[in-house]
């Protein structure tokens, strides 16, 4: 064990904490640093700042190899490979805010035998700028592709590993490639700018697939096709593939919206108008609001109506609500004068901060009590198990809008509810 390369990690958000815990699990000594003292204290006590399946076990199970600290010196003393995993949120102009990255670079400082491994998603050109400022520091771009909810699995079983480095920094790129060898995934060795672009282009492409299928869904509603069948038929073509063709309430979360805007902005800054991504973003914004139209169709005005939201997180198995469709929907409902009640199995605490006017329920059944409509926003598995006859009994008006095409429409209808999905044949009769 002891000859394994020690690793430094800066930033203990989703990417940083998963990177630290997974490398510790592989037998590396890892020193993870965060500037937020309370977060570090909590991590030292084995408490995670967010919900991610399997991660808590890795953190506690590898406590002897995994140190959390607020001090940069401990990181620099122990590791020559330092993974930078800090936030790069969008600024008001749509550019990435690189202040945390810049601070990390300054703190790491220039040393000929030290390498900065960039995991944070940064605009193309960031590596070049950092090399100009800190020429002695080796620089490796190694973008992370993990998804929230399956982050540990994604880290341990990557589809590919991308490693970008320039002339003179080959030693660092070799060391990073060695770290990733046990995963058995294809490793793409390339230049820094291309590695940076792989990350942005991959997320933009995934978002494009989602906006595309959402538009197909919207047209399908008009012409009587069923989008889940259409997606299945398309996905059987090897060139298209079945993934990321689930129509719904749009893409959200901490990455896709930010990275699509970031790439559009990057192109714009270089004088190129990325027309396709402009549409991808607009389609997504409109898609989040479409659920309101479905409620209007059946209920007319929503003033004074009670609407229950099932799921608030941006997707299942996370408590993350960044850019979530639930935020847009709750705000729209409130401005239309509806009373909003919600249930989410893990996001309640975050939701209380973000949606103070929404009444939080302790269970799905409590949420639907007396509701004029139920809207499923997050496909938590427990929602598929609901007793629809009981739901029907409890509701004031039996309208269910399935914002993720997650439920068995026939079972829901058989229980006497009006079912509306996305891009699926729908009931046209208004509710009495
Ligand atoms: C994404 C990328 O998948 C990952 O590679 C990158 O590292 C970070 O960003 P994540 O944000 O965790 O991961 O979520 P993801 O599973 O990609 O889903 C993003 C959003 O798209 C969610 O709101 C999800 O509900 C939505 N989605 C996904 C769809 O609407 N339809 C689909 O078919 C797939």
PDB file of C-alpha atoms in Angstrom, residues 232-406:
ATOM      1  CA  UNK A 232     -36.989   3.092 -28.110  1.00  0.00           C
ATOM      2  CA  UNK A 233     -37.107   2.848 -31.876  1.00  0.00           C
ATOM      3  CA  UNK A 234     -34.425   5.493 -32.300  1.00  0.00           C
ATOM      4  CA  UNK A 235     -32.199   4.023 -29.607  1.00  0.00           C
ATOM      5  CA  UNK A 236     -32.007   0.652 -31.328  1.00  0.00           C
ATOM      6  CA  UNK A 237     -29.902   2.338 -33.989  1.00  0.00           C
ATOM      7  CA  UNK A 238     -26.299   1.827 -32.834  1.00  0.00           C
ATOM      8  CA  UNK A 239     -25.373   5.238 -34.187  1.00  0.00           C
ATOM      9  CA  UNK A 240     -27.918   6.907 -31.909  1.00  0.00           C
ATOM     10  CA  UNK A 241     -27.988   4.680 -28.811  1.00  0.00           C
ATOM     11  CA  UNK A 242     -30.787   4.486 -26.214  1.00  0.00           C
ATOM     12  CA  UNK A 243     -29.349   6.746 -23.499  1.00  0.00           C
ATOM     13  CA  UNK A 244     -30.335  10.339 -22.722  1.00  0.00           C
ATOM     14  CA  UNK A 245     -33.486  10.054 -24.784  1.00  0.00           C
ATOM     15  CA  UNK A 246     -35.895  10.264 -21.859  1.00  0.00           C
ATOM     16  CA  UNK A 247     -38.323  13.101 -22.449  1.00  0.00           C
ATOM     17  CA  UNK A 248     -39.394  15.005 -19.351  1.00  0.00           C
ATOM     18  CA  UNK A 249     -39.265  18.299 -17.538  1.00  0.00           C
ATOM     19  CA  UNK A 250     -35.896  19.267 -19.000  1.00  0.00           C
ATOM     20  CA  UNK A 251     -32.324  18.810 -17.844  1.00  0.00           C
ATOM     21  CA  UNK A 252     -31.180  20.403 -14.617  1.00  0.00           C
ATOM     22  CA  UNK A 253     -28.485  19.981 -11.970  1.00  0.00           C
ATOM     23  CA  UNK A 254     -25.117  21.534 -11.333  1.00  0.00           C
ATOM     24  CA  UNK A 255     -23.433  20.554 -14.591  1.00  0.00           C
ATOM     25  CA  UNK A 256     -25.461  20.342 -17.791  1.00  0.00           C
ATOM     26  CA  UNK A 257     -27.068  23.825 -17.573  1.00  0.00           C
ATOM     27  CA  UNK A 258     -23.785  25.437 -16.507  1.00  0.00           C
ATOM     28  CA  UNK A 259     -21.634  23.677 -19.087  1.00  0.00           C
ATOM     29  CA  UNK A 260     -23.999  24.278 -22.003  1.00  0.00           C
ATOM     30  CA  UNK A 261     -24.115  27.994 -21.180  1.00  0.00           C
ATOM     31  CA  UNK A 262     -20.377  27.996 -20.585  1.00  0.00           C
ATOM     32  CA  UNK A 263     -19.640  26.522 -24.013  1.00  0.00           C
ATOM     33  CA  UNK A 264     -22.047  28.914 -25.704  1.00  0.00           C
ATOM     34  CA  UNK A 265     -20.378  31.807 -23.889  1.00  0.00           C
ATOM     35  CA  UNK A 266     -16.874  30.539 -24.722  1.00  0.00           C
ATOM     36  CA  UNK A 267     -17.827  30.375 -28.400  1.00  0.00           C
ATOM     37  CA  UNK A 268     -19.362  33.854 -28.235  1.00  0.00           C
ATOM     38  CA  UNK A 269     -16.238  35.270 -26.577  1.00  0.00           C
ATOM     39  CA  UNK A 270     -14.232  33.909 -29.504  1.00  0.00           C
ATOM     40  CA  UNK A 271     -16.595  35.506 -32.025  1.00  0.00           C
ATOM     41  CA  UNK A 272     -18.632  32.420 -32.905  1.00  0.00           C
ATOM     42  CA  UNK A 273     -22.385  32.268 -32.341  1.00  0.00           C
ATOM     43  CA  UNK A 274     -23.219  28.707 -31.254  1.00  0.00           C
ATOM     44  CA  UNK A 275     -26.721  28.677 -32.658  1.00  0.00           C
ATOM     45  CA  UNK A 276     -27.555  25.059 -31.830  1.00  0.00           C
ATOM     46  CA  UNK A 277     -26.763  25.478 -28.127  1.00  0.00           C
ATOM     47  CA  UNK A 278     -28.821  28.661 -27.988  1.00  0.00           C
ATOM     48  CA  UNK A 279     -31.829  26.590 -29.023  1.00  0.00           C
ATOM     49  CA  UNK A 280     -30.940  23.711 -26.691  1.00  0.00           C
ATOM     50  CA  UNK A 281     -31.035  26.148 -23.770  1.00  0.00           C
ATOM     51  CA  UNK A 282     -34.281  27.796 -24.851  1.00  0.00           C
ATOM     52  CA  UNK A 283     -36.038  24.476 -25.425  1.00  0.00           C
ATOM     53  CA  UNK A 284     -34.974  23.414 -21.937  1.00  0.00           C
ATOM     54  CA  UNK A 285     -36.291  26.574 -20.280  1.00  0.00           C
ATOM     55  CA  UNK A 286     -39.642  26.181 -22.022  1.00  0.00           C
ATOM     56  CA  UNK A 287     -39.803  22.474 -21.196  1.00  0.00           C
ATOM     57  CA  UNK A 288     -39.622  23.178 -17.471  1.00  0.00           C
ATOM     58  CA  UNK A 289     -42.710  25.395 -17.850  1.00  0.00           C
ATOM     59  CA  UNK A 290     -44.746  23.026 -20.006  1.00  0.00           C
ATOM     60  CA  UNK A 291     -46.088  21.223 -16.967  1.00  0.00           C
ATOM     61  CA  UNK A 292     -48.019  24.379 -16.065  1.00  0.00           C
ATOM     62  CA  UNK A 293     -49.806  24.259 -19.432  1.00  0.00           C
ATOM     63  CA  UNK A 294     -50.846  20.680 -18.728  1.00  0.00           C
ATOM     64  CA  UNK A 295     -52.345  21.751 -15.402  1.00  0.00           C
ATOM     65  CA  UNK A 296     -54.138  24.690 -17.061  1.00  0.00           C
ATOM     66  CA  UNK A 297     -55.565  22.367 -19.692  1.00  0.00           C
ATOM     67  CA  UNK A 298     -57.472  20.413 -17.055  1.00  0.00           C
ATOM     68  CA  UNK A 299     -57.955  22.882 -14.233  1.00  0.00           C
ATOM     69  CA  UNK A 300     -58.169  26.218 -16.021  1.00  0.00           C
ATOM     70  CA  UNK A 301     -56.979  28.930 -13.660  1.00  0.00           C
ATOM     71  CA  UNK A 302     -54.703  27.639 -10.926  1.00  0.00           C
ATOM     72  CA  UNK A 303     -55.632  30.389  -8.455  1.00  0.00           C
ATOM     73  CA  UNK A 304     -56.682  28.800  -5.176  1.00  0.00           C
ATOM     74  CA  UNK A 305     -55.841  25.294  -6.396  1.00  0.00           C
ATOM     75  CA  UNK A 306     -53.731  22.951  -4.291  1.00  0.00           C
ATOM     76  CA  UNK A 307     -50.906  21.344  -6.274  1.00  0.00           C
ATOM     77  CA  UNK A 308     -48.729  18.561  -4.856  1.00  0.00           C
ATOM     78  CA  UNK A 309     -45.179  18.116  -6.169  1.00  0.00           C
ATOM     79  CA  UNK A 310     -43.679  14.652  -5.897  1.00  0.00           C
ATOM     80  CA  UNK A 311     -39.900  15.011  -5.887  1.00  0.00           C
ATOM     81  CA  UNK A 312     -37.908  18.236  -5.711  1.00  0.00           C
ATOM     82  CA  UNK A 313     -34.328  17.080  -6.325  1.00  0.00           C
ATOM     83  CA  UNK A 314     -33.023  17.573  -9.866  1.00  0.00           C
ATOM     84  CA  UNK A 315     -32.906  13.784 -10.214  1.00  0.00           C
ATOM     85  CA  UNK A 316     -33.268  10.739  -7.939  1.00  0.00           C
ATOM     86  CA  UNK A 317     -30.592   9.668  -5.438  1.00  0.00           C
ATOM     87  CA  UNK A 318     -29.452  13.186  -4.739  1.00  0.00           C
ATOM     88  CA  UNK A 319     -30.611  16.066  -2.567  1.00  0.00           C
ATOM     89  CA  UNK A 320     -29.196  18.549  -5.073  1.00  0.00           C
ATOM     90  CA  UNK A 321     -31.767  21.057  -6.341  1.00  0.00           C
ATOM     91  CA  UNK A 322     -29.554  23.250  -8.509  1.00  0.00           C
ATOM     92  CA  UNK A 323     -31.496  24.406 -11.581  1.00  0.00           C
ATOM     93  CA  UNK A 324     -34.187  21.857 -10.687  1.00  0.00           C
ATOM     94  CA  UNK A 325     -37.462  21.928 -12.614  1.00  0.00           C
ATOM     95  CA  UNK A 326     -39.200  21.943  -9.210  1.00  0.00           C
ATOM     96  CA  UNK A 327     -37.876  25.468  -8.530  1.00  0.00           C
ATOM     97  CA  UNK A 328     -39.323  26.840 -11.766  1.00  0.00           C
ATOM     98  CA  UNK A 329     -42.589  24.998 -11.311  1.00  0.00           C
ATOM     99  CA  UNK A 330     -43.112  26.029  -7.681  1.00  0.00           C
ATOM    100  CA  UNK A 331     -42.387  29.665  -8.515  1.00  0.00           C
ATOM    101  CA  UNK A 332     -44.792  29.622 -11.476  1.00  0.00           C
ATOM    102  CA  UNK A 333     -47.507  27.926  -9.432  1.00  0.00           C
ATOM    103  CA  UNK A 334     -47.138  30.420  -6.619  1.00  0.00           C
ATOM    104  CA  UNK A 335     -47.352  33.333  -9.018  1.00  0.00           C
ATOM    105  CA  UNK A 336     -50.537  31.830 -10.491  1.00  0.00           C
ATOM    106  CA  UNK A 337     -52.008  31.811  -6.989  1.00  0.00           C
ATOM    107  CA  UNK A 338     -51.843  28.070  -6.318  1.00  0.00           C
ATOM    108  CA  UNK A 339     -50.980  26.570  -2.949  1.00  0.00           C
ATOM    109  CA  UNK A 340     -47.968  24.276  -3.350  1.00  0.00           C
ATOM    110  CA  UNK A 341     -47.265  21.250  -1.189  1.00  0.00           C
ATOM    111  CA  UNK A 342     -44.309  18.938  -1.798  1.00  0.00           C
ATOM    112  CA  UNK A 343     -42.607  15.747  -0.752  1.00  0.00           C
ATOM    113  CA  UNK A 344     -39.065  14.604  -1.499  1.00  0.00           C
ATOM    114  CA  UNK A 345     -37.412  11.663   0.300  1.00  0.00           C
ATOM    115  CA  UNK A 346     -34.057  13.437   0.792  1.00  0.00           C
ATOM    116  CA  UNK A 347     -34.156  17.032  -0.459  1.00  0.00           C
ATOM    117  CA  UNK A 348     -36.495  18.416   2.208  1.00  0.00           C
ATOM    118  CA  UNK A 349     -33.825  20.296   4.131  1.00  0.00           C
ATOM    119  CA  UNK A 350     -32.488  22.063   1.043  1.00  0.00           C
ATOM    120  CA  UNK A 351     -36.030  22.677  -0.183  1.00  0.00           C
ATOM    121  CA  UNK A 352     -37.007  24.474   3.032  1.00  0.00           C
ATOM    122  CA  UNK A 353     -34.301  27.046   2.295  1.00  0.00           C
ATOM    123  CA  UNK A 354     -34.954  27.345  -1.434  1.00  0.00           C
ATOM    124  CA  UNK A 355     -38.751  27.144  -1.401  1.00  0.00           C
ATOM    125  CA  UNK A 356     -39.880  28.758   1.845  1.00  0.00           C
ATOM    126  CA  UNK A 357     -43.493  29.186   0.665  1.00  0.00           C
ATOM    127  CA  UNK A 358     -43.929  25.517  -0.183  1.00  0.00           C
ATOM    128  CA  UNK A 359     -45.550  23.301   2.455  1.00  0.00           C
ATOM    129  CA  UNK A 360     -43.350  20.235   3.047  1.00  0.00           C
ATOM    130  CA  UNK A 361     -44.978  16.854   3.621  1.00  0.00           C
ATOM    131  CA  UNK A 362     -43.477  13.826   5.324  1.00  0.00           C
ATOM    132  CA  UNK A 363     -44.772  11.356   2.746  1.00  0.00           C
ATOM    133  CA  UNK A 364     -46.192  11.231  -0.765  1.00  0.00           C
ATOM    134  CA  UNK A 365     -49.608  10.254   0.630  1.00  0.00           C
ATOM    135  CA  UNK A 366     -49.664  13.271   2.956  1.00  0.00           C
ATOM    136  CA  UNK A 367     -48.724  15.534   0.041  1.00  0.00           C
ATOM    137  CA  UNK A 368     -51.556  14.361  -2.213  1.00  0.00           C
ATOM    138  CA  UNK A 369     -54.198  14.819   0.501  1.00  0.00           C
ATOM    139  CA  UNK A 370     -56.799  17.284  -0.780  1.00  0.00           C
ATOM    140  CA  UNK A 371     -54.735  18.156  -3.888  1.00  0.00           C
ATOM    141  CA  UNK A 372     -56.320  19.312  -7.135  1.00  0.00           C
ATOM    142  CA  UNK A 373     -53.337  17.990  -9.066  1.00  0.00           C
ATOM    143  CA  UNK A 374     -50.209  15.944  -8.444  1.00  0.00           C
ATOM    144  CA  UNK A 375     -47.070  16.627 -10.485  1.00  0.00           C
ATOM    145  CA  UNK A 376     -44.257  14.078 -10.442  1.00  0.00           C
ATOM    146  CA  UNK A 377     -40.981  15.919 -11.023  1.00  0.00           C
ATOM    147  CA  UNK A 378     -38.320  13.504  -9.759  1.00  0.00           C
ATOM    148  CA  UNK A 379     -38.467   9.807 -10.567  1.00  0.00           C
ATOM    149  CA  UNK A 380     -37.777   8.483  -7.059  1.00  0.00           C
ATOM    150  CA  UNK A 381     -38.439   4.697  -7.179  1.00  0.00           C
ATOM    151  CA  UNK A 382     -40.905   4.875  -4.261  1.00  0.00           C
ATOM    152  CA  UNK A 383     -43.326   6.885  -6.422  1.00  0.00           C
ATOM    153  CA  UNK A 384     -43.765   3.898  -8.762  1.00  0.00           C
ATOM    154  CA  UNK A 385     -45.006   1.857  -5.779  1.00  0.00           C
ATOM    155  CA  UNK A 386     -47.790   4.222  -4.716  1.00  0.00           C
ATOM    156  CA  UNK A 387     -51.282   2.852  -4.150  1.00  0.00           C
ATOM    157  CA  UNK A 388     -53.068   4.812  -6.873  1.00  0.00           C
ATOM    158  CA  UNK A 389     -56.542   3.928  -5.657  1.00  0.00           C
ATOM    159  CA  UNK A 390     -55.629   5.447  -2.291  1.00  0.00           C
ATOM    160  CA  UNK A 391     -54.105   8.500  -4.021  1.00  0.00           C
ATOM    161  CA  UNK A 392     -57.341   8.924  -6.006  1.00  0.00           C
ATOM    162  CA  UNK A 393     -59.398   8.712  -2.811  1.00  0.00           C
ATOM    163  CA  UNK A 394     -57.341  11.394  -1.087  1.00  0.00           C
ATOM    164  CA  UNK A 395     -57.269  13.897  -3.932  1.00  0.00           C
ATOM    165  CA  UNK A 396     -59.774  16.645  -4.498  1.00  0.00           C
ATOM    166  CA  UNK A 397     -59.451  16.463  -8.300  1.00  0.00           C
ATOM    167  CA  UNK A 398     -57.856  13.285  -9.679  1.00  0.00           C
ATOM    168  CA  UNK A 399     -55.265  14.810 -12.025  1.00  0.00           C
ATOM    169  CA  UNK A 400     -51.745  13.409 -12.230  1.00  0.00           C
ATOM    170  CA  UNK A 401     -49.038  14.977 -14.397  1.00  0.00           C
ATOM    171  CA  UNK A 402     -46.040  12.684 -14.787  1.00  0.00           C
ATOM    172  CA  UNK A 403     -43.177  15.038 -15.626  1.00  0.00           C
ATOM    173  CA  UNK A 404     -40.743  12.151 -16.210  1.00  0.00           C
ATOM    174  CA  UNK A 405     -42.908   9.538 -17.958  1.00  0.00           C
ATOM    175  CA  UNK A 406     -42.021   7.398 -14.990  1.00  0.00           C
TER     176      UNK A 406
END
